[in-house]
Structure formats: structure tokens, C-alpha cells
GROMACS .gro file of C-alpha atoms in nm:
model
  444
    1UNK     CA    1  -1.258   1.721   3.948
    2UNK     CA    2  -1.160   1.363   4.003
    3UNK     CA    3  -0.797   1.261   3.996
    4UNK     CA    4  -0.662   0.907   3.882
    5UNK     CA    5  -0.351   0.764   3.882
    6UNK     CA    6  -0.192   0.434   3.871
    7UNK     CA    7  -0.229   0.351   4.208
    8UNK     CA    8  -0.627   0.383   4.174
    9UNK     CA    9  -0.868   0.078   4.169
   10UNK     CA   10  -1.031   0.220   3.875
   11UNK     CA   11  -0.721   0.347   3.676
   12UNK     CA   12  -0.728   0.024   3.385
   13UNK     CA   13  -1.063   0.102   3.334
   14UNK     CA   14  -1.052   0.459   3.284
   15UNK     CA   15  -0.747   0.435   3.081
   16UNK     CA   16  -0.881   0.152   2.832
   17UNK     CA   17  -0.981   0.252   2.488
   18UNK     CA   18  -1.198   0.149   2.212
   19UNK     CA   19  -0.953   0.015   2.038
   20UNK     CA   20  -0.727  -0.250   2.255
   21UNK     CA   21  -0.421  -0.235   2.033
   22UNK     CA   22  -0.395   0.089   2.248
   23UNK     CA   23  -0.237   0.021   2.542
   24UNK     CA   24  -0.066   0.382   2.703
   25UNK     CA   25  -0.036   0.465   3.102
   26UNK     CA   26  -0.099   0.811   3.161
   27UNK     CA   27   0.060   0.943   3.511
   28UNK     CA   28  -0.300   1.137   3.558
   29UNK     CA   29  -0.664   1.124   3.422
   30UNK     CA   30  -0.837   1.409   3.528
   31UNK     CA   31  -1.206   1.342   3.524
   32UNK     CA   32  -1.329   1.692   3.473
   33UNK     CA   33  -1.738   1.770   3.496
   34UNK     CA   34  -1.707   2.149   3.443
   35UNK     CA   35  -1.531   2.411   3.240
   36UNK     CA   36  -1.346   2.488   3.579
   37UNK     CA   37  -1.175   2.139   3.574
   38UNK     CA   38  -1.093   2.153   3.242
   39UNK     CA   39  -0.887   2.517   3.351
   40UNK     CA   40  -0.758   2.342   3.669
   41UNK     CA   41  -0.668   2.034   3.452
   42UNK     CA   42  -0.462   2.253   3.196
   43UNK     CA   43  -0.296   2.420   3.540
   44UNK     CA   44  -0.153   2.121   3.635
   45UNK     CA   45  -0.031   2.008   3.304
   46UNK     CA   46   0.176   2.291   3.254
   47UNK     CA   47   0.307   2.325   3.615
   48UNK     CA   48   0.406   1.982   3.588
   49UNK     CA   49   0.556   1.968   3.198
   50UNK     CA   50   0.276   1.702   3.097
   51UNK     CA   51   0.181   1.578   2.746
   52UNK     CA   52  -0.191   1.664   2.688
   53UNK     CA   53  -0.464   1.429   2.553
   54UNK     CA   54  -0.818   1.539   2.526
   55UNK     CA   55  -1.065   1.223   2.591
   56UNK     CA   56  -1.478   1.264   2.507
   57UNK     CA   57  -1.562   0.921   2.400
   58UNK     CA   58  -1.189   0.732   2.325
   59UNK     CA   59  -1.313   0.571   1.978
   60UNK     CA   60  -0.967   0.719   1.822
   61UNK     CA   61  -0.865   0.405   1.640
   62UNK     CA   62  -0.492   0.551   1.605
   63UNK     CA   63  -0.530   0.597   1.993
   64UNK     CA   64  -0.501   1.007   2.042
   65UNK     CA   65  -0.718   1.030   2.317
   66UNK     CA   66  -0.432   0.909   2.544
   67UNK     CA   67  -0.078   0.917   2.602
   68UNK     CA   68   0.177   0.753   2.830
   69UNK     CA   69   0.298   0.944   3.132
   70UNK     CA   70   0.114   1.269   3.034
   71UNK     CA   71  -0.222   1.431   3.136
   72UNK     CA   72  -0.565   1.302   2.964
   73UNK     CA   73  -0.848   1.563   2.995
   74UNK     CA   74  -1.164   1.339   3.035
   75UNK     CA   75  -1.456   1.492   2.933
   76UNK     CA   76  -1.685   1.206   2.982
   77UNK     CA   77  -1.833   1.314   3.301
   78UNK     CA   78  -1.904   1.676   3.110
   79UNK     CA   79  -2.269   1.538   3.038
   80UNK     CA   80  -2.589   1.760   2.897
   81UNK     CA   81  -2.812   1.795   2.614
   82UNK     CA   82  -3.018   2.095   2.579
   83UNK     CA   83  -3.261   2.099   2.274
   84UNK     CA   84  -3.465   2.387   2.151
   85UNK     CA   85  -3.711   2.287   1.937
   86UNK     CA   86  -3.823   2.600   1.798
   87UNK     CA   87  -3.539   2.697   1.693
   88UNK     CA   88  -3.396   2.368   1.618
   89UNK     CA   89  -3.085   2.438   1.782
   90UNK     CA   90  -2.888   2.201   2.014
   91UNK     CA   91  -2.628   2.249   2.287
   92UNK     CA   92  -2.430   1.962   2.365
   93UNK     CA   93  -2.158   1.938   2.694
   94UNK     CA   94  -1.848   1.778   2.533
   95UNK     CA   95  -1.845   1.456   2.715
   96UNK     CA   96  -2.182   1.334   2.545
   97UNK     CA   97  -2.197   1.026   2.301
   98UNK     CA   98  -2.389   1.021   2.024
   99UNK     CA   99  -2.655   0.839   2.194
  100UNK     CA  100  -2.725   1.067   2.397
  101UNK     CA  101  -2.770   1.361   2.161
  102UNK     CA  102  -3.021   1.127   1.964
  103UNK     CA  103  -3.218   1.011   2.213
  104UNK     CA  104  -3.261   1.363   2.345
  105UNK     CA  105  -3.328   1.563   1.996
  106UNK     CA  106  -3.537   1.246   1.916
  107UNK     CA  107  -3.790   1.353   2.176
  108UNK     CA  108  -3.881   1.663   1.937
  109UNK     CA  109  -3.855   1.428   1.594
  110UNK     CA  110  -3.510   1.634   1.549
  111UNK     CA  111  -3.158   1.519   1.481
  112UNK     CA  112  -2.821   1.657   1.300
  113UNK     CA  113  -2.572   1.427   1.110
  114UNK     CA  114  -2.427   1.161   1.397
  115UNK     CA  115  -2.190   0.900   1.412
  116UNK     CA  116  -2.273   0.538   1.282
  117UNK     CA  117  -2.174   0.399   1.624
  118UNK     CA  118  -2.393   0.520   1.886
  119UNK     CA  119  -2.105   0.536   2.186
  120UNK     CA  120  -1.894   0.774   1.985
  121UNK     CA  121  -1.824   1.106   2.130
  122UNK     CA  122  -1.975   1.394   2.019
  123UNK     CA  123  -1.691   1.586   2.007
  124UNK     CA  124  -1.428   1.414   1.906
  125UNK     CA  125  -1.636   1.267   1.597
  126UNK     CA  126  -1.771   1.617   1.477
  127UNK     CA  127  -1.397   1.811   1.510
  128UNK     CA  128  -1.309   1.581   1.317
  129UNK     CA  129  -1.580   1.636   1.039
  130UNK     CA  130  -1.826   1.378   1.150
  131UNK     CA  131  -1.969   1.142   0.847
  132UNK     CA  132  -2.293   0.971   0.895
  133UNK     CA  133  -2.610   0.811   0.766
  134UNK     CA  134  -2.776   1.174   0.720
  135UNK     CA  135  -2.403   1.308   0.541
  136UNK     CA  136  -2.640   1.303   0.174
  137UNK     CA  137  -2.912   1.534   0.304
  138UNK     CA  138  -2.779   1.756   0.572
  139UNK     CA  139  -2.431   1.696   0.549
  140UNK     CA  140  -2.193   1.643   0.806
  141UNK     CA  141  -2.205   1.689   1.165
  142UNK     CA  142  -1.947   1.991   1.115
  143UNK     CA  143  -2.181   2.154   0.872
  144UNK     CA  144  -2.442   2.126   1.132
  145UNK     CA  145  -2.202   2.301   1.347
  146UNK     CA  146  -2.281   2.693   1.469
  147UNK     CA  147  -2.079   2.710   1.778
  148UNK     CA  148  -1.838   2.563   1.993
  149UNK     CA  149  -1.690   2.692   2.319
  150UNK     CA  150  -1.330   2.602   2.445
  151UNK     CA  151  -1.069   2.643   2.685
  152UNK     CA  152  -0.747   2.710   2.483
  153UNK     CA  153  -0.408   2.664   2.588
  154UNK     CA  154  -0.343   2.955   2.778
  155UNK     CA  155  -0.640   2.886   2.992
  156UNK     CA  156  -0.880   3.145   2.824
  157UNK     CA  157  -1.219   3.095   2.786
  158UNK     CA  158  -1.352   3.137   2.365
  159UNK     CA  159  -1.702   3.077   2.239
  160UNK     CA  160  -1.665   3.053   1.892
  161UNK     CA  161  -1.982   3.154   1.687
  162UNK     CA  162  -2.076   3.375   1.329
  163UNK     CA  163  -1.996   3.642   1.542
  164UNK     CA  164  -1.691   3.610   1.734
  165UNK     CA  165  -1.373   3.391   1.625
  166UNK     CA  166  -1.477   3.338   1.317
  167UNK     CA  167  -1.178   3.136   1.242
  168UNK     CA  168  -1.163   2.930   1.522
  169UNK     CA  169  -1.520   2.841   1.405
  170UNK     CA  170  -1.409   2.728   1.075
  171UNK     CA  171  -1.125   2.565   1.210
  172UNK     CA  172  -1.300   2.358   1.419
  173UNK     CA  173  -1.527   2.239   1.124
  174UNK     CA  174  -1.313   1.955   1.070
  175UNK     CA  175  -0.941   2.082   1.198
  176UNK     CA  176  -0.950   1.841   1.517
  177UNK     CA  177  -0.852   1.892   1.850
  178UNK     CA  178  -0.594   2.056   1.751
  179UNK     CA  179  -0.712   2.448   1.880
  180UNK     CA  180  -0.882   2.387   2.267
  181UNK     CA  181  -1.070   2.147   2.503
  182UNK     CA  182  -1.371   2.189   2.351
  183UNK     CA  183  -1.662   2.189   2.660
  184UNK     CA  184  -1.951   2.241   2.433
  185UNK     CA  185  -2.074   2.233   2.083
  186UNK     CA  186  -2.411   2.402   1.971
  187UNK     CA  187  -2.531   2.240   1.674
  188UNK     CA  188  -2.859   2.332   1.342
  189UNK     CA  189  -3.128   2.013   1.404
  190UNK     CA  190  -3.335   1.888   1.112
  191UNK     CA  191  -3.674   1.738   1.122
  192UNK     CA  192  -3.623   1.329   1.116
  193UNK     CA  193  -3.806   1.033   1.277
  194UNK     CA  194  -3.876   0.933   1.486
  195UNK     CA  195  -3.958   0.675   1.260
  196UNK     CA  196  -3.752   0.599   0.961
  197UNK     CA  197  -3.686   0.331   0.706
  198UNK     CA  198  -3.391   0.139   0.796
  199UNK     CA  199  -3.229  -0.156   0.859
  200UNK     CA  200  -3.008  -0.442   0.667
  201UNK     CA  201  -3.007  -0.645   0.378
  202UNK     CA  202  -2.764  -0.910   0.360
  203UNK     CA  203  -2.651  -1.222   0.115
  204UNK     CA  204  -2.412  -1.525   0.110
  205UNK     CA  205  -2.067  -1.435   0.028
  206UNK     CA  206  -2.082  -1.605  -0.340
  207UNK     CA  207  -2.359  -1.337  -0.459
  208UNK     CA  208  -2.076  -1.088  -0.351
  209UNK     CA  209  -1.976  -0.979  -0.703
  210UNK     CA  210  -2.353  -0.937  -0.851
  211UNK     CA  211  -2.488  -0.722  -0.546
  212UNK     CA  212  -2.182  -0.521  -0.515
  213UNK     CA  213  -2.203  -0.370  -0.917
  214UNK     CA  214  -2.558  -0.388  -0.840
  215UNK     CA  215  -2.577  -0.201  -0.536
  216UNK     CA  216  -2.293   0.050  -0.691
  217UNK     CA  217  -2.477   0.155  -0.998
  218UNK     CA  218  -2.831   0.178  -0.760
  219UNK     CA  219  -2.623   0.420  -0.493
  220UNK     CA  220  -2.477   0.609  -0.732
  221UNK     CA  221  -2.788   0.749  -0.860
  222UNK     CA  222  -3.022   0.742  -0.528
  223UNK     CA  223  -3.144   1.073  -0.418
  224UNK     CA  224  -2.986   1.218  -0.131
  225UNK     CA  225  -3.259   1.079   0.092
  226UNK     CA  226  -3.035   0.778   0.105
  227UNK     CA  227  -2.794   0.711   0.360
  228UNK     CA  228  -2.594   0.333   0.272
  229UNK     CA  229  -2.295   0.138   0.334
  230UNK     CA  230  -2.219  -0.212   0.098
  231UNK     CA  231  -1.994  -0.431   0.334
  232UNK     CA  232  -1.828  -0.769   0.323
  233UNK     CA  233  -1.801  -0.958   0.610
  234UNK     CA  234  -1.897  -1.213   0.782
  235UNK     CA  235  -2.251  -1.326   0.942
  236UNK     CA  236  -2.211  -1.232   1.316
  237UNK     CA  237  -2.388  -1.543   1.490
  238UNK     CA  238  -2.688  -1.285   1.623
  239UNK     CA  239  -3.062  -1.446   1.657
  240UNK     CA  240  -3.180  -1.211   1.342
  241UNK     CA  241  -2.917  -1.338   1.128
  242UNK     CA  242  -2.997  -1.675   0.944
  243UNK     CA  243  -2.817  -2.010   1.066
  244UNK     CA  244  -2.666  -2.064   0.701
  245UNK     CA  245  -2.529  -1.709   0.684
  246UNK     CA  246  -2.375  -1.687   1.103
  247UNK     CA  247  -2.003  -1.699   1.069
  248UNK     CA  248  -2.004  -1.783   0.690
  249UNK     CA  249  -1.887  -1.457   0.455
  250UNK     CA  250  -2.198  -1.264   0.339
  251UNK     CA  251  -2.256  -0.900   0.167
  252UNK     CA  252  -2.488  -0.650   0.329
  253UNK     CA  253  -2.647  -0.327   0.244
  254UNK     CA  254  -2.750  -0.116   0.531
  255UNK     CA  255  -2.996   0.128   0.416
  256UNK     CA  256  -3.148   0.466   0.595
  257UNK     CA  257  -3.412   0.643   0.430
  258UNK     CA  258  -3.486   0.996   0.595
  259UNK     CA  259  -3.783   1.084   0.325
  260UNK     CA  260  -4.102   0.975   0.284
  261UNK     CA  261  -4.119   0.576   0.387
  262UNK     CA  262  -4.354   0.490   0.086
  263UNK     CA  263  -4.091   0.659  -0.130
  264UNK     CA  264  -3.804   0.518   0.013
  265UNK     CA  265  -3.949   0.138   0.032
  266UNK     CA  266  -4.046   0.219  -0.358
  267UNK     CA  267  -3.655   0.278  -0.427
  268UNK     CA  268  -3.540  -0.045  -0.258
  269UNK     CA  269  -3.748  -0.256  -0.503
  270UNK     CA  270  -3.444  -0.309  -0.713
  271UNK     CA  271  -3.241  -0.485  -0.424
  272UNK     CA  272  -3.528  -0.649  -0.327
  273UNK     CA  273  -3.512  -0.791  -0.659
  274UNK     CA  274  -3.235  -0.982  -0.578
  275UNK     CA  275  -3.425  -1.192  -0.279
  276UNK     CA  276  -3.216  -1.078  -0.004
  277UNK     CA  277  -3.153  -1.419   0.251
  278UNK     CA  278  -3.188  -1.146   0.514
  279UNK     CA  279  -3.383  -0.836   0.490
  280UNK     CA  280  -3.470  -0.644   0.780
  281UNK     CA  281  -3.534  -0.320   0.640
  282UNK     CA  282  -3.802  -0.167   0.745
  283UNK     CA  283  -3.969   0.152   0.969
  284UNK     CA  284  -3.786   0.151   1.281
  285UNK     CA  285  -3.685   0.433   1.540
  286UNK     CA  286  -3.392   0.642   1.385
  287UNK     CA  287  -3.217   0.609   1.742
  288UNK     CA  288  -3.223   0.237   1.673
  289UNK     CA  289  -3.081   0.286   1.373
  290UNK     CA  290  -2.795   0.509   1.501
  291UNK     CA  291  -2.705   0.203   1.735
  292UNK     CA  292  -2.730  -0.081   1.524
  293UNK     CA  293  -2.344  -0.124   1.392
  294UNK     CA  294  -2.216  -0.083   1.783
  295UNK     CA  295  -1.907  -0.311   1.827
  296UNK     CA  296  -1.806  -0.409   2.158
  297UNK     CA  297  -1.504  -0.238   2.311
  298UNK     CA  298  -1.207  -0.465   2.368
  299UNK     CA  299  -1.100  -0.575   2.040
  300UNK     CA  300  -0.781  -0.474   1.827
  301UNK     CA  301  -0.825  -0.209   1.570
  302UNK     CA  302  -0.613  -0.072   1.263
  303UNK     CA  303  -0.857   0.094   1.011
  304UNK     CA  304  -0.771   0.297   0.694
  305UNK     CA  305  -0.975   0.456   0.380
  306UNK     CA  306  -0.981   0.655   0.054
  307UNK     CA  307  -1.196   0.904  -0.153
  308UNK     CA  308  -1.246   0.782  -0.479
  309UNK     CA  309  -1.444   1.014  -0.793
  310UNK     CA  310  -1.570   0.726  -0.995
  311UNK     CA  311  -1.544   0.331  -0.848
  312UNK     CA  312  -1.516   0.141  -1.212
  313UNK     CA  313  -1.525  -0.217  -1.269
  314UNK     CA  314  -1.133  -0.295  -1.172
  315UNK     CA  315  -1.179  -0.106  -0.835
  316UNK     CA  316  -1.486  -0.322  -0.734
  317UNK     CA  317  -1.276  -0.635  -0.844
  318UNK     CA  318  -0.986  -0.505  -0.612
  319UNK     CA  319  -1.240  -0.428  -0.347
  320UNK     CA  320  -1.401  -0.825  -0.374
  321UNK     CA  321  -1.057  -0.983  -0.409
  322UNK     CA  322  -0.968  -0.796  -0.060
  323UNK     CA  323  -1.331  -0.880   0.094
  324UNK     CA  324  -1.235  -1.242  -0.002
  325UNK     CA  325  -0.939  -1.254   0.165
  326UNK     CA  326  -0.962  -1.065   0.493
  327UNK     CA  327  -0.687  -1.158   0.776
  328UNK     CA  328  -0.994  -1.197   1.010
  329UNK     CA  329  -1.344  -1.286   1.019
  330UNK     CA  330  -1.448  -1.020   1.204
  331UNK     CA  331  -1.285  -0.777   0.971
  332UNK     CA  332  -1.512  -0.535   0.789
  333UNK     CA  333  -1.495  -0.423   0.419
  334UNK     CA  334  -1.669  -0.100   0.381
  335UNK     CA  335  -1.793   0.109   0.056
  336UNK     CA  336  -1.964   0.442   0.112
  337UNK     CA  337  -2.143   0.644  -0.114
  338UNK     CA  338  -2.081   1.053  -0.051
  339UNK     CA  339  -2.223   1.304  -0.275
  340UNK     CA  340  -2.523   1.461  -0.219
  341UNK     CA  341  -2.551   1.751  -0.045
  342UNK     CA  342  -2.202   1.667   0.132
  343UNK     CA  343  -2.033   1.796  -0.198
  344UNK     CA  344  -2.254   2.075  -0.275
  345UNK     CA  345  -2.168   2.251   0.033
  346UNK     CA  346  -1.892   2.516  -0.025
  347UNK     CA  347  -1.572   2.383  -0.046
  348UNK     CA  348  -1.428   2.690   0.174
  349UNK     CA  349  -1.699   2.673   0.440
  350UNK     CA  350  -1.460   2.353   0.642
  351UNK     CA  351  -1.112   2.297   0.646
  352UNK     CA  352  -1.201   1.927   0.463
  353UNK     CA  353  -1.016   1.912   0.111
  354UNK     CA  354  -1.219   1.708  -0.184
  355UNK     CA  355  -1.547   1.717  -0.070
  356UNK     CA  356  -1.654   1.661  -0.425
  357UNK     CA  357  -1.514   1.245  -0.367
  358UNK     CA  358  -1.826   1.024  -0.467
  359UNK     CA  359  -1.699   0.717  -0.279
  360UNK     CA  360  -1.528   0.618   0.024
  361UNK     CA  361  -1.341   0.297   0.070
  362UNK     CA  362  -1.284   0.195   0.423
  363UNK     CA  363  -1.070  -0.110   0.544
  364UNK     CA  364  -1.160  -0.174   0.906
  365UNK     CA  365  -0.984  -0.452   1.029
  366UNK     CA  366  -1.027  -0.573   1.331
  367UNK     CA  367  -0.929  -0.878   1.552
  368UNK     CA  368  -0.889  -1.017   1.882
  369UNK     CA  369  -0.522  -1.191   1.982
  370UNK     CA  370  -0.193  -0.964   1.960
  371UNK     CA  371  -0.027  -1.243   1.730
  372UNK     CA  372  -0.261  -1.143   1.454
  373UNK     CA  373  -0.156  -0.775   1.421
  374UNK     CA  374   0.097  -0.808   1.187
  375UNK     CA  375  -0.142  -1.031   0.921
  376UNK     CA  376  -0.418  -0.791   0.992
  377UNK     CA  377  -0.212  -0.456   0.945
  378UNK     CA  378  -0.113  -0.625   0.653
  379UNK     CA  379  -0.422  -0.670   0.494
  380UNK     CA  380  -0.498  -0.333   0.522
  381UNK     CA  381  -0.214  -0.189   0.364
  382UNK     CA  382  -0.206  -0.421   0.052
  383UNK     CA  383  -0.545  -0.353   0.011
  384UNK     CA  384  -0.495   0.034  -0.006
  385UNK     CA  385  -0.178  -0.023  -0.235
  386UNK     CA  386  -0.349  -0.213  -0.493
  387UNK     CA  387  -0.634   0.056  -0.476
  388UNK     CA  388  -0.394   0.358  -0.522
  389UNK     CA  389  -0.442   0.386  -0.883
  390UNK     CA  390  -0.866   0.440  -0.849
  391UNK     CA  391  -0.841   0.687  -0.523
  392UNK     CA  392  -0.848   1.049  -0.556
  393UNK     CA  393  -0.527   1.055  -0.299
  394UNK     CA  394  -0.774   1.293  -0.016
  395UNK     CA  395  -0.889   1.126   0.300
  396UNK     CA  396  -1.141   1.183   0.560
  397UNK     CA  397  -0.926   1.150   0.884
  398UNK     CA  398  -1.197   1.007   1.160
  399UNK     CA  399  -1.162   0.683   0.907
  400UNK     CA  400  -0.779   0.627   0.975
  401UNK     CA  401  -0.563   0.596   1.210
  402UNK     CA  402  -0.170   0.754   1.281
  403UNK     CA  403  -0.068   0.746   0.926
  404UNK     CA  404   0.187   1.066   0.905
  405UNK     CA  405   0.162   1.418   0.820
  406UNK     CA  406   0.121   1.312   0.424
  407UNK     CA  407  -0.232   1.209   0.480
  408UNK     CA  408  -0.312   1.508   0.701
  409UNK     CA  409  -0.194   1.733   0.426
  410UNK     CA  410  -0.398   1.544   0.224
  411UNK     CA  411  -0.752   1.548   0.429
  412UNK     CA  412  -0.682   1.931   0.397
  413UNK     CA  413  -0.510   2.032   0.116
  414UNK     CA  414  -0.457   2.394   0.026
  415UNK     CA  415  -0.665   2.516   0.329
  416UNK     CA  416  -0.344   2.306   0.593
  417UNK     CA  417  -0.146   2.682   0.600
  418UNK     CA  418  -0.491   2.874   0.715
  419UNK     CA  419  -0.570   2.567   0.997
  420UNK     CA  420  -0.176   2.629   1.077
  421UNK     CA  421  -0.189   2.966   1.058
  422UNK     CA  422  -0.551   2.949   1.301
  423UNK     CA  423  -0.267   2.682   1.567
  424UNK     CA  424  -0.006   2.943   1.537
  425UNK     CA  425  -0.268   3.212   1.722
  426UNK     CA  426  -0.445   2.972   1.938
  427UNK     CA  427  -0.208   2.705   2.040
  428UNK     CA  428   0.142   2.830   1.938
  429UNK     CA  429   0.311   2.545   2.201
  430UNK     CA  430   0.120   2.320   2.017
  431UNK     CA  431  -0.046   2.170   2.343
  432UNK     CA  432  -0.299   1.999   2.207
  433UNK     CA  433  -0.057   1.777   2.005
  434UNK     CA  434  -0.246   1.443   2.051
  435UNK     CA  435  -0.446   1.452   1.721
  436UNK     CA  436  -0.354   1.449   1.350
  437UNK     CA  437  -0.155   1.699   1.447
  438UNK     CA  438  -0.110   2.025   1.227
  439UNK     CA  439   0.198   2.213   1.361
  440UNK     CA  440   0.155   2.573   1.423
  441UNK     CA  441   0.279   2.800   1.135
  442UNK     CA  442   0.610   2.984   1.241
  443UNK     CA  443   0.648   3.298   1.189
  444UNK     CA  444   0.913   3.469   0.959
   0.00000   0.00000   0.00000
């Protein structure tokens, strides 16, 4: 167990975030390598009345991984991958990224569901239902998710499994961080890769309008093979991207195909049909592919999004007009395609609400000086009003940041009294408040 405090050389860099709008001073980080530290860490937090925040990668765009003048639990030094290939089962120490977990299942041509951004923690991303490029075929990460072991607030030890806390299981399919410190996760693999097709397609902003009903009505009907994202945006100035697109608004299509690659280069015929001005699809490593949306730490973040059952004609307008008009050129406009076998899975078998939601909109605005917050906030939030009337009203809660308990009721639904019921017997102090919080259910 490492301590760190504001009087250590190495305290601003341990406290900085993803997301630099984020700017909190905790009184201690304790960097904690074993399940031991995380029990001593928890110790000292109550002893001293501290605020708890639980840290495994710090890609929390509302910020929850930290506090000011409490304890953060830092799980990044908690580092392991175990892979067993026969049985396709992974166990993963909670301070892991998804980068690691890939690389290391990738060895065996396995993987499970992972986060589009390849420094995300495993953890954190997963608790909190865990979307990603393989969502349509295996589901989410939480789906993939057979067992998770914790230290809960009282200091006890829990492996959670089909056989033993059932509930704390299913809580943690999706609930948050809202039940433990959660020091492993044991996860199903799936035969993919190493090699996959992938890669990006791309466009000048004025073909905006054709590729985006174009692209809709093609994603709509793909099989669930197909993992994609249609974004607005504009050309980063990278070598790959043409000169006349760098720093000029474009539309891209980022394609992964986890089936056959004759098959899936077949299907992306009618894209290609359009003449891409970039197109750099093509059989790559799926690792690679897991890593190619990184964005640098460091920049200011406020991100929101919305489940949508049908995306008609006047949402895509409303979705161009905002694409258009972003408060910043590094701002992303995102439209995801669910479905698949995300919204066959059981609706009781995770606490998520409206897994049946065939699209996701996803504002993710993001800047670089302080002065722009208030534009850039902005933009967000006028976006999502005009786009009330076409959403569904659920959520998916790793998209957004600290928006109030209305949206957490609404990323759960009907299933918020079990998960409150499930905090009443495993965190009744409400701890491990530093999340979207659900408040333990009080009893009569």
C-alpha cells in the first residue's frame, strides 16, 4: 500500500483524471496492489470519517472516481490477467484497462465485449454495463460477466458467482460501484481475431445528410456480426487522414466485423458505393481495433446520450443540424446502433432498463480552454432538448455524466427498488456513494 497526499511529488498526477473539467483534491490516494490494501484502505476511511471514491481507470466523465478531501481507493496498481482457454474463462484484477485484457485473451484468439477506448478500466466500464463493438453478438461486457469478488463496506470479503450472492451478482451487472471495491471480475470469452475486419470510412462534411440516412437504413438491418458507430466531426490532422478532410467537418463510419471477413467485406459494398474519400477498412488485429478511437487525457469533457426505438427522418435532421453546429471542433457526434443480441438477452438477467432501444444518441463534447465550458455544455443540452420528442426517455449511464437521480431511475427503471433493496444489505451507510448513486432502501 502506497500513501499520497498533497504534499507528495507525484500527488497532481495521481489525482488527474480523464476528463480535465475534473479538478478535486483528495486528502489521501491510497494506491492499493492487493485485496489487503483495499481492507486497510477502507480501515482508514472510516477511522478517519472520509468520503470514499473507488478509482480503476478514472475515465468517469461526470468525475466519480474522485472526491475532494476524502479517500480514493486506486486500484490501478491491482494488475493481472489470467486466461483459460479451454474453458474460455477470464479473471481479471480490478485495476486492468481494457488493453490489457485484449492483448492477453488475444493471445488465445479470445475476447468478451470491451470498451471502445482501450485505457478504460475494466471495472469501472463493465459495473457499469459496458457497451462495445462486440455489444450485437455477445452482448455486453456485464453479460459476459460470471463473477466478481469484492470487499464491501464492512470490510468482508464476497465472491459473487451462480452460486453464492446471487444478487450481488446481478447487481453488479450494471448497478455500479455502488455495492464494494470490486478486486476482480471473472468474465465468458468468445472466439474472435485475431484478425478482424475493421477500420474507418469517412466523407466531407457536405455528404453528411446522404451517408447518414444511408448508413441508418444499412445498420438497421446488418446482422449482428456488425459492430458501428456514424459520427460527425471533424478530420483530426493524422497522416492517414486526407489533407482536404484534416480539420475540415467530415462523417465517418467505423465498422467491426467479427464474422467471416469475405462476408463482412461483401456487406460493406453498399457504403463503398458511395466512394468513401477515406476508407481504411480492412483485416486488421482486433486489439488494434479496440485502440483506435483513444483520445488523449487532458482535455475537458461533458458528454450525454439517449435510447431511441426507431430514429425517423426528423431525428436524423435534428442529429445533422447539431453535428453542424458543434461548440467545438473537436466535439464528437455519435449514433449507435444496439439491437442484436443486446436486446434479446433477458430483460431481468441485469439491472439495465430498455434493453430493447435500437439506437443510441451520444453527444460527446469535448474541448480544451475553461472559457468554452459554458458554449460547450450548452450544446449538449439543446441538442438533447430538441431530441426529447424521438428518445425512448432510458439511458445507458457509462454515456453521461452527473445528471441527477431522474436519469438513474431511468437507466433502471422498475428493477431501481431490487438494486436499492441489494445497497440496503450490502452498503446500508451508503459508502460507496461516489457513483450514480442509488440510495439504500430504508426499511419500514
Amino acid at each position: 500500500m502506497q500513501w499520497i497526499g498533497p504534499g507528495d511529488a507525484s500527488y497532481d498526477e495521481q489525482r488527474a483524471l480523464f476528463n480535465s473539467m475534473i479538478d478535486k483534491r483528495p486528502r489521501l490516494i491510497g494506491s492499493c496492489e492487493t485485496t489487503a490494501d483495499v481492507k486497510s484502505a477502507l480501515d482508514r476511511a472510516r477511522r478517519e470519517g472520509l468520503e470514499v471514491a473507488i478509482r480503476s481507470g478514472g475515465h468517469s466523465v461526470a468525475g466519480q472516481s474522485t472526491n475532494d478531501n476524502g479517500l480514493v481507493i486506486d486500484l490501478r496498481a491491482m494488475k493481472g490477467v489470467e486466461i483459460d482457454p479451454q474453458r474460455r474463462r477470464a479473471r481479471v484484477a480490478g485495476g486492468c484497462t481494457w488493453a490489457e485484457f485484449d492483448a492477453a485473451a488475444q493471445r488465445h484468439g479470445l475476447a468478451t465485449t470491451g470498451g471502445r477506448v482501450s485505457t478504460t478500466g475494466v471495472a469501472g466500464l463493465t459495473l457499469g454495463g459496458g457497451s462495445g463493438w462486440l455489444e450485437r453478438k455477445h452482448g455486453l461486457a456485464c453479460d459476459n460477466l460470471v463473477a466478481v469478488e469484492m470487499v464491501t463496506a464492512d470490510g468482508r470479503e464476497l465472491r459473487a458467482d451462480d452460486s453464492q450472492h446471487q444478487d450481488l451478482l446481478w447487481a453488479s451487472k450494471g448497478g455500479g460501484g455502488n455495492f464494494g471495491v470490486v478486486t476482480a471480475l471473472e468474465f465468458a470469452l468468445h472466439p474472435v481475431g485475431p484478425t478482424i475486419l475493421g477500420g474507418l470510412m469517412a466523407w466531407p462534411g457536405d455528404a453528411a445528410a446522404q451517408i447518414s440516412r444511408a448508413y441508418r437504413d444499412w445498420a438497421d438491418v446488418a446482422p449482428d456480426e456488425l459492430g458501428s458507430g456514424l459520427v460527425l466531426l471533424s478530420g483530426p490532422p493524422e497522416e492517414f487522414i486526407p489533407p482536404h478532410l484534416q480539420n475540415q467537418p467530415m462523417v465517418a463510419i467505423a465498422v467491426m466485423w467479427s464474422g467471416d471477413i469475405a462476408e463482412g467485406t461483401d456487406f460493406l459494398q453498399p457504403l463503398r458505393f458511395f466512394e468513401p474519400d477515406l476508407d481504411v477498412v480492412g483485416p486488421m488485429p482486433y486489439a488494434e481495433l479496440q485502440s483506435m478511437i483513444d483520445d488523449p487525457p487532458g482535455l475537458r469533457q461533458y458528454w450525454s446520450a439517449d435510447y431511441h426505438d426507431t430514429f425517423p427522418d426528423e431525428a436524423l435532421e435534428l442529429y445533422l443540424e447539431a453535428g453542424a453546429n458543434r461548440a467545438s471542433p473537436i466535439t464528437q457526434h455519435l449514433l449507435l446502433p444496439w439491437g442484436g443480441v443486446l436486446s434479446d438477452i433477458d430483460e431481468d438477467s441485469t439491472p439495465l432498463a430498455q434493453r430493447h432501444a435500437r439506437w443510441v444518441t451520444h453527444p460527446f463534447a469535448t474541448w480544451e480552454d475553461a472559457a468554452d465550458d459554458a458554449a460547450n455544455i450548452a450544446w449538449v443540452k439543446d441538442y438533447r432538448a430538441a431530441n426529447a420528442p424521438y428518445t425512448t426517455g432510458g439511458v445507458y449511464l457509462n454515456f453521461i455524466g452527473d445528471e441527477g437521480s431522474e436519469r438513474i431511475s431511468a437507466a433502471f427503471g422498475a428493477k431501481l427498488d431490487r438494486l436499492a433493496a441489494i445497497k440496503a444489505e450490502y452498503d446500508p451507510g451508503n459508502i460507496f456513494a461516489g457513483n450514480q448513486n442509488i440510495q439504500p432502501r430504508v426499511s419500514a
